[in-house]
Coordinates of C-alpha atoms and ligand atoms in Angstrom, one line a residue:
M129 CA -14.9 35.8 43.7
K130 CA -12.0 34.6 45.6
L131 CA -10.0 31.8 44.1
H132 CA -8.0 29.1 46.0
E133 CA -4.2 29.0 46.0
Y134 CA -4.0 26.1 43.6
Q135 CA -6.4 27.5 41.1
S136 CA -4.7 31.1 41.2
K137 CA -1.4 29.1 40.4
Q138 CA -2.8 27.1 37.6
I139 CA -3.9 30.2 35.7
F140 CA -0.6 31.9 36.6
A141 CA 0.9 28.8 34.9
R142 CA -1.0 29.5 31.8
Y143 CA 0.8 32.9 31.8
G144 CA 4.4 31.5 31.8
I145 CA 5.0 32.2 35.5
P146 CA 6.5 29.2 37.3
I147 CA 4.8 27.2 40.0
P148 CA 5.5 24.0 41.8
K149 CA 4.3 20.9 40.3
G150 CA 2.0 19.7 43.1
R151 CA -1.5 18.4 43.4
V152 CA -4.7 19.1 45.3
A153 CA -6.0 16.1 47.5
S154 CA -9.0 15.9 49.5
T155 CA -7.9 12.7 51.5
A156 CA -4.9 12.1 53.5
S157 CA -3.9 9.0 51.5
E158 CA -4.4 11.2 48.5
A159 CA -1.8 13.7 49.8
R160 CA 0.6 10.6 50.6
Q161 CA 0.1 9.3 47.2
I162 CA 1.0 12.8 45.6
A163 CA 4.2 13.0 47.9
E164 CA 5.3 9.6 46.9
E165 CA 5.1 10.8 43.1
L166 CA 6.6 14.0 43.9
G167 CA 9.5 12.5 45.9
G168 CA 11.5 14.2 48.2
R169 CA 10.3 16.6 50.9
V170 CA 6.9 18.3 50.1
V171 CA 4.9 21.1 51.5
V172 CA 1.1 20.4 52.6
K173 CA -0.8 23.7 52.1
S174 CA -4.5 24.1 53.5
Q175 CA -6.9 25.3 50.8
V176 CA -9.1 27.8 52.5
L177 CA -10.4 31.0 50.9
V178 CA -8.6 33.4 53.7
G179 CA -5.0 34.7 54.1
G180 CA -2.5 33.9 56.7
R181 CA -2.7 30.0 56.7
G182 CA 0.8 29.7 57.4
K183 CA 0.8 31.6 60.9
A184 CA -2.6 29.5 61.6
G185 CA -0.4 26.3 61.1
G186 CA -2.1 25.8 57.8
I187 CA 1.2 25.2 56.0
R188 CA 3.4 22.5 57.1
L189 CA 6.3 20.7 55.6
A190 CA 7.2 16.9 55.6
K191 CA 9.9 14.9 55.2
S192 CA 8.1 11.7 53.7
P193 CA 5.0 10.3 52.2
K194 CA 4.1 9.1 55.4
E195 CA 4.7 12.2 57.3
A196 CA 2.6 14.3 54.5
E197 CA -0.1 11.8 55.4
E198 CA 0.4 12.6 59.0
V199 CA 0.1 16.4 58.5
A200 CA -2.5 16.3 55.7
T201 CA -4.6 14.6 58.5
Q202 CA -4.3 17.2 60.9
I203 CA -4.6 20.1 58.3
L204 CA -7.9 18.4 56.7
G205 CA -9.4 18.6 60.1
M206 CA -8.7 22.1 60.9
E207 CA -10.8 25.3 60.7
I208 CA -9.1 28.5 59.5
K209 CA -10.5 31.7 60.7
G210 CA -13.9 29.6 60.8
L211 CA -13.7 28.1 57.4
P212 CA -13.1 24.1 57.5
V213 CA -10.2 22.9 55.5
R214 CA -11.9 20.3 52.8
K215 CA -8.6 20.4 50.3
V216 CA -4.6 20.6 50.6
L217 CA -2.5 21.1 48.1
V218 CA 0.9 19.0 48.0
D219 CA 3.9 21.0 46.6
P220 CA 7.2 20.0 46.3
A221 CA 9.2 21.5 49.0
A222 CA 11.1 24.9 47.8
N223 CA 14.7 25.7 49.1
I224 CA 13.7 29.3 49.7
D225 CA 16.4 32.0 49.9
Q226 CA 14.0 35.1 49.8
E227 CA 10.8 35.9 49.5
I228 CA 9.3 38.5 47.5
Y229 CA 6.1 40.0 47.3
L230 CA 4.6 40.7 44.0
G231 CA 0.6 42.0 43.3
I232 CA -1.2 43.7 41.0
T233 CA -4.8 45.4 42.1
N234 CA -7.0 48.7 41.3
D235 CA -5.9 51.9 42.8
R236 CA -9.1 53.7 42.7
A237 CA -8.0 57.0 44.0
A238 CA -5.3 56.7 40.9
R239 CA -8.1 55.4 38.8
R240 CA -5.3 52.7 37.4
P241 CA -4.3 49.3 38.2
V242 CA -1.1 49.3 40.6
L243 CA 1.8 46.7 40.7
M244 CA 3.6 46.5 43.8
A245 CA 6.5 44.6 44.9
S246 CA 8.5 44.3 48.1
A247 CA 11.7 42.6 48.9
A248 CA 10.3 41.9 52.4
G249 CA 7.6 39.6 51.2
G250 CA 6.0 36.3 53.1
V251 CA 3.7 36.1 56.1
D252 CA 4.5 39.5 57.4
I253 CA 3.8 41.6 54.6
E254 CA 0.7 43.4 56.1
E255 CA 3.0 44.3 59.1
V256 CA 5.6 45.5 56.5
A257 CA 2.9 47.8 54.6
R258 CA 1.7 49.3 57.9
T259 CA 5.2 50.0 59.5
H260 CA 7.4 50.3 56.5
P261 CA 5.3 51.3 53.9
E262 CA 8.4 52.7 51.7
K263 CA 9.6 49.1 51.6
I264 CA 6.7 48.5 49.2
I265 CA 7.2 49.9 45.7
K266 CA 4.7 50.6 43.4
V267 CA 3.8 51.6 39.9
H268 CA 0.8 52.7 38.1
I269 CA -0.1 51.0 34.9
D270 CA -1.8 53.0 32.1
P271 CA -4.5 50.5 31.1
L272 CA -4.3 51.5 27.5
L273 CA -0.6 50.9 27.1
G274 CA -0.3 48.1 29.5
L275 CA 2.8 47.3 31.7
R276 CA 6.0 48.7 30.1
D277 CA 9.2 46.7 30.3
Y278 CA 10.9 49.9 32.1
Q279 CA 8.1 49.9 34.6
A280 CA 8.8 46.2 35.8
R281 CA 12.8 46.9 35.7
D282 CA 12.0 50.0 37.7
I283 CA 10.3 47.7 40.2
A284 CA 13.2 45.1 40.1
I285 CA 15.9 48.0 41.0
G286 CA 13.6 49.3 43.7
I287 CA 13.3 46.1 45.6
D288 CA 17.2 45.6 45.0
L289 CA 16.8 42.4 43.1
P290 CA 20.0 40.9 41.7
K291 CA 20.2 41.6 38.2
E292 CA 20.7 38.0 37.7
Y293 CA 17.0 37.6 38.2
W294 CA 15.7 40.6 36.1
K295 CA 14.6 38.7 32.9
Q296 CA 12.6 36.2 34.5
F297 CA 11.1 38.8 37.1
I298 CA 10.4 41.1 34.3
E299 CA 8.8 38.3 32.4
I300 CA 6.7 37.3 35.5
C301 CA 5.4 40.6 35.8
H302 CA 4.3 40.8 32.3
G303 CA 2.5 37.3 33.2
L304 CA 0.8 38.4 36.1
W305 CA -0.2 41.7 34.4
R306 CA -1.7 39.8 31.4
A307 CA -3.6 37.3 33.9
Y308 CA -5.1 40.4 35.9
V309 CA -6.2 41.8 32.7
E310 CA -7.7 38.6 31.1
C311 CA -9.2 37.4 33.7
D312 CA -10.7 40.7 34.7
A313 CA -9.3 40.3 38.3
T314 CA -9.4 43.0 40.9
L315 CA -6.5 41.0 42.4
A316 CA -3.6 39.2 41.4
E317 CA -0.8 38.1 44.1
I318 CA 2.1 36.3 44.3
N319 CA 3.3 36.0 48.1
P320 CA 5.8 34.8 48.2
L321 CA 7.5 34.9 44.9
V322 CA 10.8 33.2 46.1
I323 CA 14.4 33.1 45.1
L324 CA 15.5 29.5 45.4
K325 CA 18.7 28.2 46.4
E326 CA 18.9 27.0 42.7
K327 CA 19.0 30.6 41.4
S328 CA 15.5 31.1 40.1
L329 CA 12.3 32.2 40.8
L330 CA 9.1 30.3 41.6
A331 CA 5.5 31.6 42.8
V332 CA 5.0 29.7 46.0
D333 CA 1.9 31.3 46.8
G334 CA -1.0 32.9 44.7
K335 CA -4.0 34.5 45.0
M336 CA -6.8 36.2 42.6
L337 CA -10.1 37.8 43.1
I338 CA -12.4 38.0 40.3
D339 CA -14.6 40.7 39.3
D340 CA -18.3 39.1 40.2
N341 CA -19.5 41.4 37.2
A342 CA -17.1 39.9 34.5
L343 CA -17.8 36.3 35.5
F344 CA -20.6 35.9 32.7
R345 CA -17.7 36.2 30.0
H346 CA -15.6 33.8 31.9
P347 CA -17.9 30.3 32.4
D348 CA -14.1 28.5 33.1
L349 CA -13.7 31.0 36.0
A350 CA -17.1 31.0 37.2
E351 CA -16.9 27.0 37.5
M352 CA -14.3 27.5 40.0
R353 CA -16.5 28.9 42.6
D354 CA -16.2 26.9 45.8
V355 CA -19.4 27.4 47.3
D356 CA -18.5 25.3 50.3
E357 CA -15.8 28.0 51.4
E358 CA -18.6 30.9 51.1
A359 CA -20.6 32.6 53.9
P360 CA -23.9 31.0 53.2
A361 CA -25.4 34.0 53.4
E362 CA -23.9 35.2 50.4
T363 CA -24.4 31.9 48.3
E364 CA -27.9 32.1 49.3
A365 CA -28.4 35.8 48.4
R366 CA -26.6 34.9 44.8
K367 CA -29.2 32.3 44.4
Y368 CA -31.9 35.0 44.5
G369 CA -30.2 37.8 42.8
L370 CA -29.8 39.6 45.7
S371 CA -27.0 42.1 46.4
F372 CA -25.8 41.1 50.1
I373 CA -22.8 42.3 51.9
K374 CA -22.5 41.2 55.7
L375 CA -21.2 44.1 57.9
D376 CA -20.5 44.1 61.5
G377 CA -23.5 46.2 63.0
N378 CA -26.8 45.2 64.6
I379 CA -29.5 46.8 62.2
G380 CA -30.5 44.7 59.1
C381 CA -31.1 46.6 56.3
M382 CA -33.8 45.7 53.6
V383 CA -34.2 48.0 51.0
N384 CA -34.7 48.3 47.1
G385 CA -32.4 50.0 45.2
A386 CA -28.3 50.3 45.6
G387 CA -28.3 54.1 46.1
L388 CA -31.4 53.9 48.6
A389 CA -29.7 51.1 50.6
M390 CA -26.5 53.4 50.7
T391 CA -28.6 55.9 51.6
T392 CA -30.1 53.7 54.3
M393 CA -27.0 52.8 55.9
D394 CA -25.6 56.5 56.2
I395 CA -28.9 57.8 58.1
V396 CA -28.6 54.6 60.6
K397 CA -25.0 55.9 61.3
L398 CA -26.4 59.5 61.3
F399 CA -28.8 58.3 64.1
G400 CA -25.9 56.5 65.9
G401 CA -26.8 53.0 64.9
E402 CA -24.6 50.9 62.6
P403 CA -25.8 48.5 60.0
A404 CA -25.6 45.0 59.7
N405 CA -25.6 44.5 56.1
F406 CA -26.0 46.2 52.7
L407 CA -29.0 44.5 51.0
D408 CA -30.3 45.4 47.6
I409 CA -33.6 43.5 47.0
G410 CA -33.4 45.0 43.4
G411 CA -36.3 46.8 41.4
G412 CA -39.7 44.4 41.2
A413 CA -38.7 42.2 43.9
S414 CA -41.1 39.1 44.3
A415 CA -42.7 38.0 47.7
E416 CA -40.5 35.0 47.4
K417 CA -37.4 37.5 46.8
V418 CA -38.2 39.5 49.8
A419 CA -38.5 36.1 52.1
A420 CA -35.2 34.9 51.0
A421 CA -33.9 38.4 51.9
L422 CA -35.6 38.4 55.3
R423 CA -34.4 34.9 56.1
I424 CA -30.7 36.0 55.0
I425 CA -30.6 39.1 57.3
L426 CA -32.1 36.9 60.4
S427 CA -29.4 34.5 59.8
D428 CA -27.4 37.0 61.5
K429 CA -27.3 36.5 65.2
N430 CA -25.8 40.1 65.3
V431 CA -29.3 41.8 64.0
K432 CA -31.2 43.2 66.8
A433 CA -33.8 45.1 64.6
I434 CA -34.6 45.4 61.2
L435 CA -35.4 48.3 59.0
F436 CA -37.0 48.1 55.9
N437 CA -36.9 50.8 53.4
V438 CA -39.1 50.6 50.3
F439 CA -39.8 52.8 47.5
G440 CA -42.2 51.8 45.4
G441 CA -41.4 52.5 41.9
I442 CA -41.0 49.4 39.8
T443 CA -41.4 47.3 43.2
R444 CA -45.1 47.5 44.5
C445 CA -45.4 48.1 48.1
D446 CA -48.0 45.2 48.5
E447 CA -45.8 42.9 46.8
V448 CA -43.1 43.7 49.4
A449 CA -45.3 43.7 52.2
K450 CA -46.3 40.1 51.2
G451 CA -43.2 38.9 51.0
I452 CA -42.6 40.3 54.5
L453 CA -45.7 38.5 56.0
A454 CA -44.8 35.4 54.1
A455 CA -41.2 35.6 55.4
M456 CA -42.4 36.3 59.0
A457 CA -44.7 33.2 58.9
E458 CA -42.0 31.3 57.9
V459 CA -39.1 32.3 59.9
Q460 CA -41.1 34.0 63.3
P461 CA -38.7 36.5 63.9
N462 CA -38.6 37.7 67.5
I463 CA -36.8 41.2 66.9
P464 CA -38.3 44.7 66.3
M465 CA -39.1 45.5 62.7
V466 CA -39.3 49.0 61.7
V467 CA -40.9 49.9 58.0
R468 CA -41.0 52.6 55.9
L469 CA -43.1 52.1 52.4
V470 CA -43.5 55.0 50.1
G471 CA -44.8 54.8 46.6
T472 CA -46.7 52.6 44.4
N473 CA -49.6 50.8 46.1
A474 CA -48.1 52.0 49.8
E475 CA -51.4 52.3 51.3
E476 CA -52.5 48.8 50.6
G477 CA -49.1 47.5 51.6
R478 CA -49.1 49.4 54.9
R479 CA -52.7 47.9 55.6
L480 CA -51.4 44.6 55.1
L481 CA -48.5 45.1 57.8
A482 CA -50.8 46.7 60.3
D483 CA -51.6 43.7 62.1
A484 CA -48.2 42.2 62.0
K485 CA -46.7 44.5 64.9
M486 CA -44.3 46.1 62.7
I487 CA -43.1 49.7 63.7
T488 CA -44.0 52.0 60.9
A489 CA -42.4 55.1 59.9
E490 CA -43.5 58.1 57.8
T491 CA -40.2 59.5 56.8
L492 CA -36.6 57.6 56.4
A493 CA -35.3 60.0 59.3
D494 CA -38.1 58.8 61.7
A495 CA -37.8 55.0 60.4
A496 CA -34.0 55.1 61.2
R497 CA -34.4 56.8 64.5
K498 CA -36.9 54.3 65.5
A499 CA -34.5 51.4 64.2
V500 CA -31.6 52.5 66.2
A501 CA -34.0 53.1 69.4
A502 CA -35.4 49.3 68.7
A503 CA -32.0 47.9 68.3
Q504 CA -30.9 49.4 71.7
A505 CA -34.1 48.2 73.9
Ligands
GDP964 P1 -0.2 32.2 53.5 O1 0.6 32.2 55.3 O2 -1.8 31.7 53.7 O3 0.3 33.5 53.1 O4 0.2 30.8 52.7 P2 2.0 30.8 52.1 O5 1.7 29.7 50.8 O6 2.7 32.0 51.5 O7 3.1 30.3 53.0 C1 3.6 31.1 54.1 C2 4.6 30.5 54.1 O8 5.1 29.5 54.5 C3 5.6 31.0 53.2 O9 5.8 32.7 53.4 C4 6.9 30.5 53.6 O10 7.7 30.9 54.3 C5 6.4 29.1 54.0 N1 6.5 28.0 52.9 C6 5.5 28.0 51.9 N2 5.9 26.7 51.1 C7 7.3 26.7 51.1 C8 8.1 25.8 50.8 O11 7.7 25.1 49.7 N3 9.3 25.7 51.3 C9 9.7 26.5 52.4 N4 10.8 26.2 53.0 N5 8.8 27.2 53.5 C10 7.5 27.2 52.4
MN965 MN1 1.1 33.7 51.4

């Protein structure tokens, strides 16, 4: 789950990381009021769950409350990378001397969290990572020992941070590490962490990703979820307990079991196709759940064919077939569907689908081949 900048920074503040003392507004007049309270120059920042807001025009400085209201009006009317802006954060403008990147994420290959920093932080960090990877300093953290002082110091040295900032920088690194661990985050990032002209450090931007599988033990974080900013398909999938991830291909995949779903995607690729999604309807899926899954797949306009791959172990094939039929009646799709049903009550399931103009397949390879051909037709 992604958190907004203002939410991430509120969490950072709990861990002693210095943040600007701004507030969130959902109307332009509220933004003006906050600017009045803060006094002086402010920065008005779109709160959307994508990066690159600055480059998209979603971060604007304002010299007066009146100007804050004007830019807030503009920003609140924007869409950034397809996401509507519904809130803005109004922060006192920072006098920036230097922008530093500081982030923690999991390095799966190293099987450890990694703390990364760069003196070349700010909006071009992706470019820096691509063209000058040596400018990103990394240190792996032993999850049992936690972040050690010397590691944070090594990072400070690595990014040529002037010594007067070390103490504060090391405290910020520790705060970020604790926020990362205690929130079960998969990313905790400050970009930029700025050196102010006033000679101290300030976290001007913040981003956190929280592991969905850990949300059950963080009800306060779970409540921060902004469904308005999520892909509607993912919200819908979560409602029905489906594991769904949208991909870029054109063959919709409906499968029971995560391993089988991955295998299905691999086989689709093997036969020259591209899966449109990962979808696990889970064991013992009801007709209602299958119908929801079908609706979700069909909401993707790229989908040109659907491949059902169902192994009826716990899930009964006739239940799945009923779900498919119910969903077909409701959504009335006019794209080809290939079905491979094997296992408990498969015969019964196939009989139910026989009249529904579905292409049936005996083996997974056969099903994948037929789905790829159908999507290309
Ligand atoms: P992002 O583009 O989504 O990463 O949004 P950021 O919050 O990182 O803002 C983008 C850029 O806007 C930063 O890298 C800064 O250069 C600039 N910026 C953001 N806040 C301030 C501020 O308070 N004062 C000044 N001068 N620049 C700011
Ligand atoms: Mn940023």
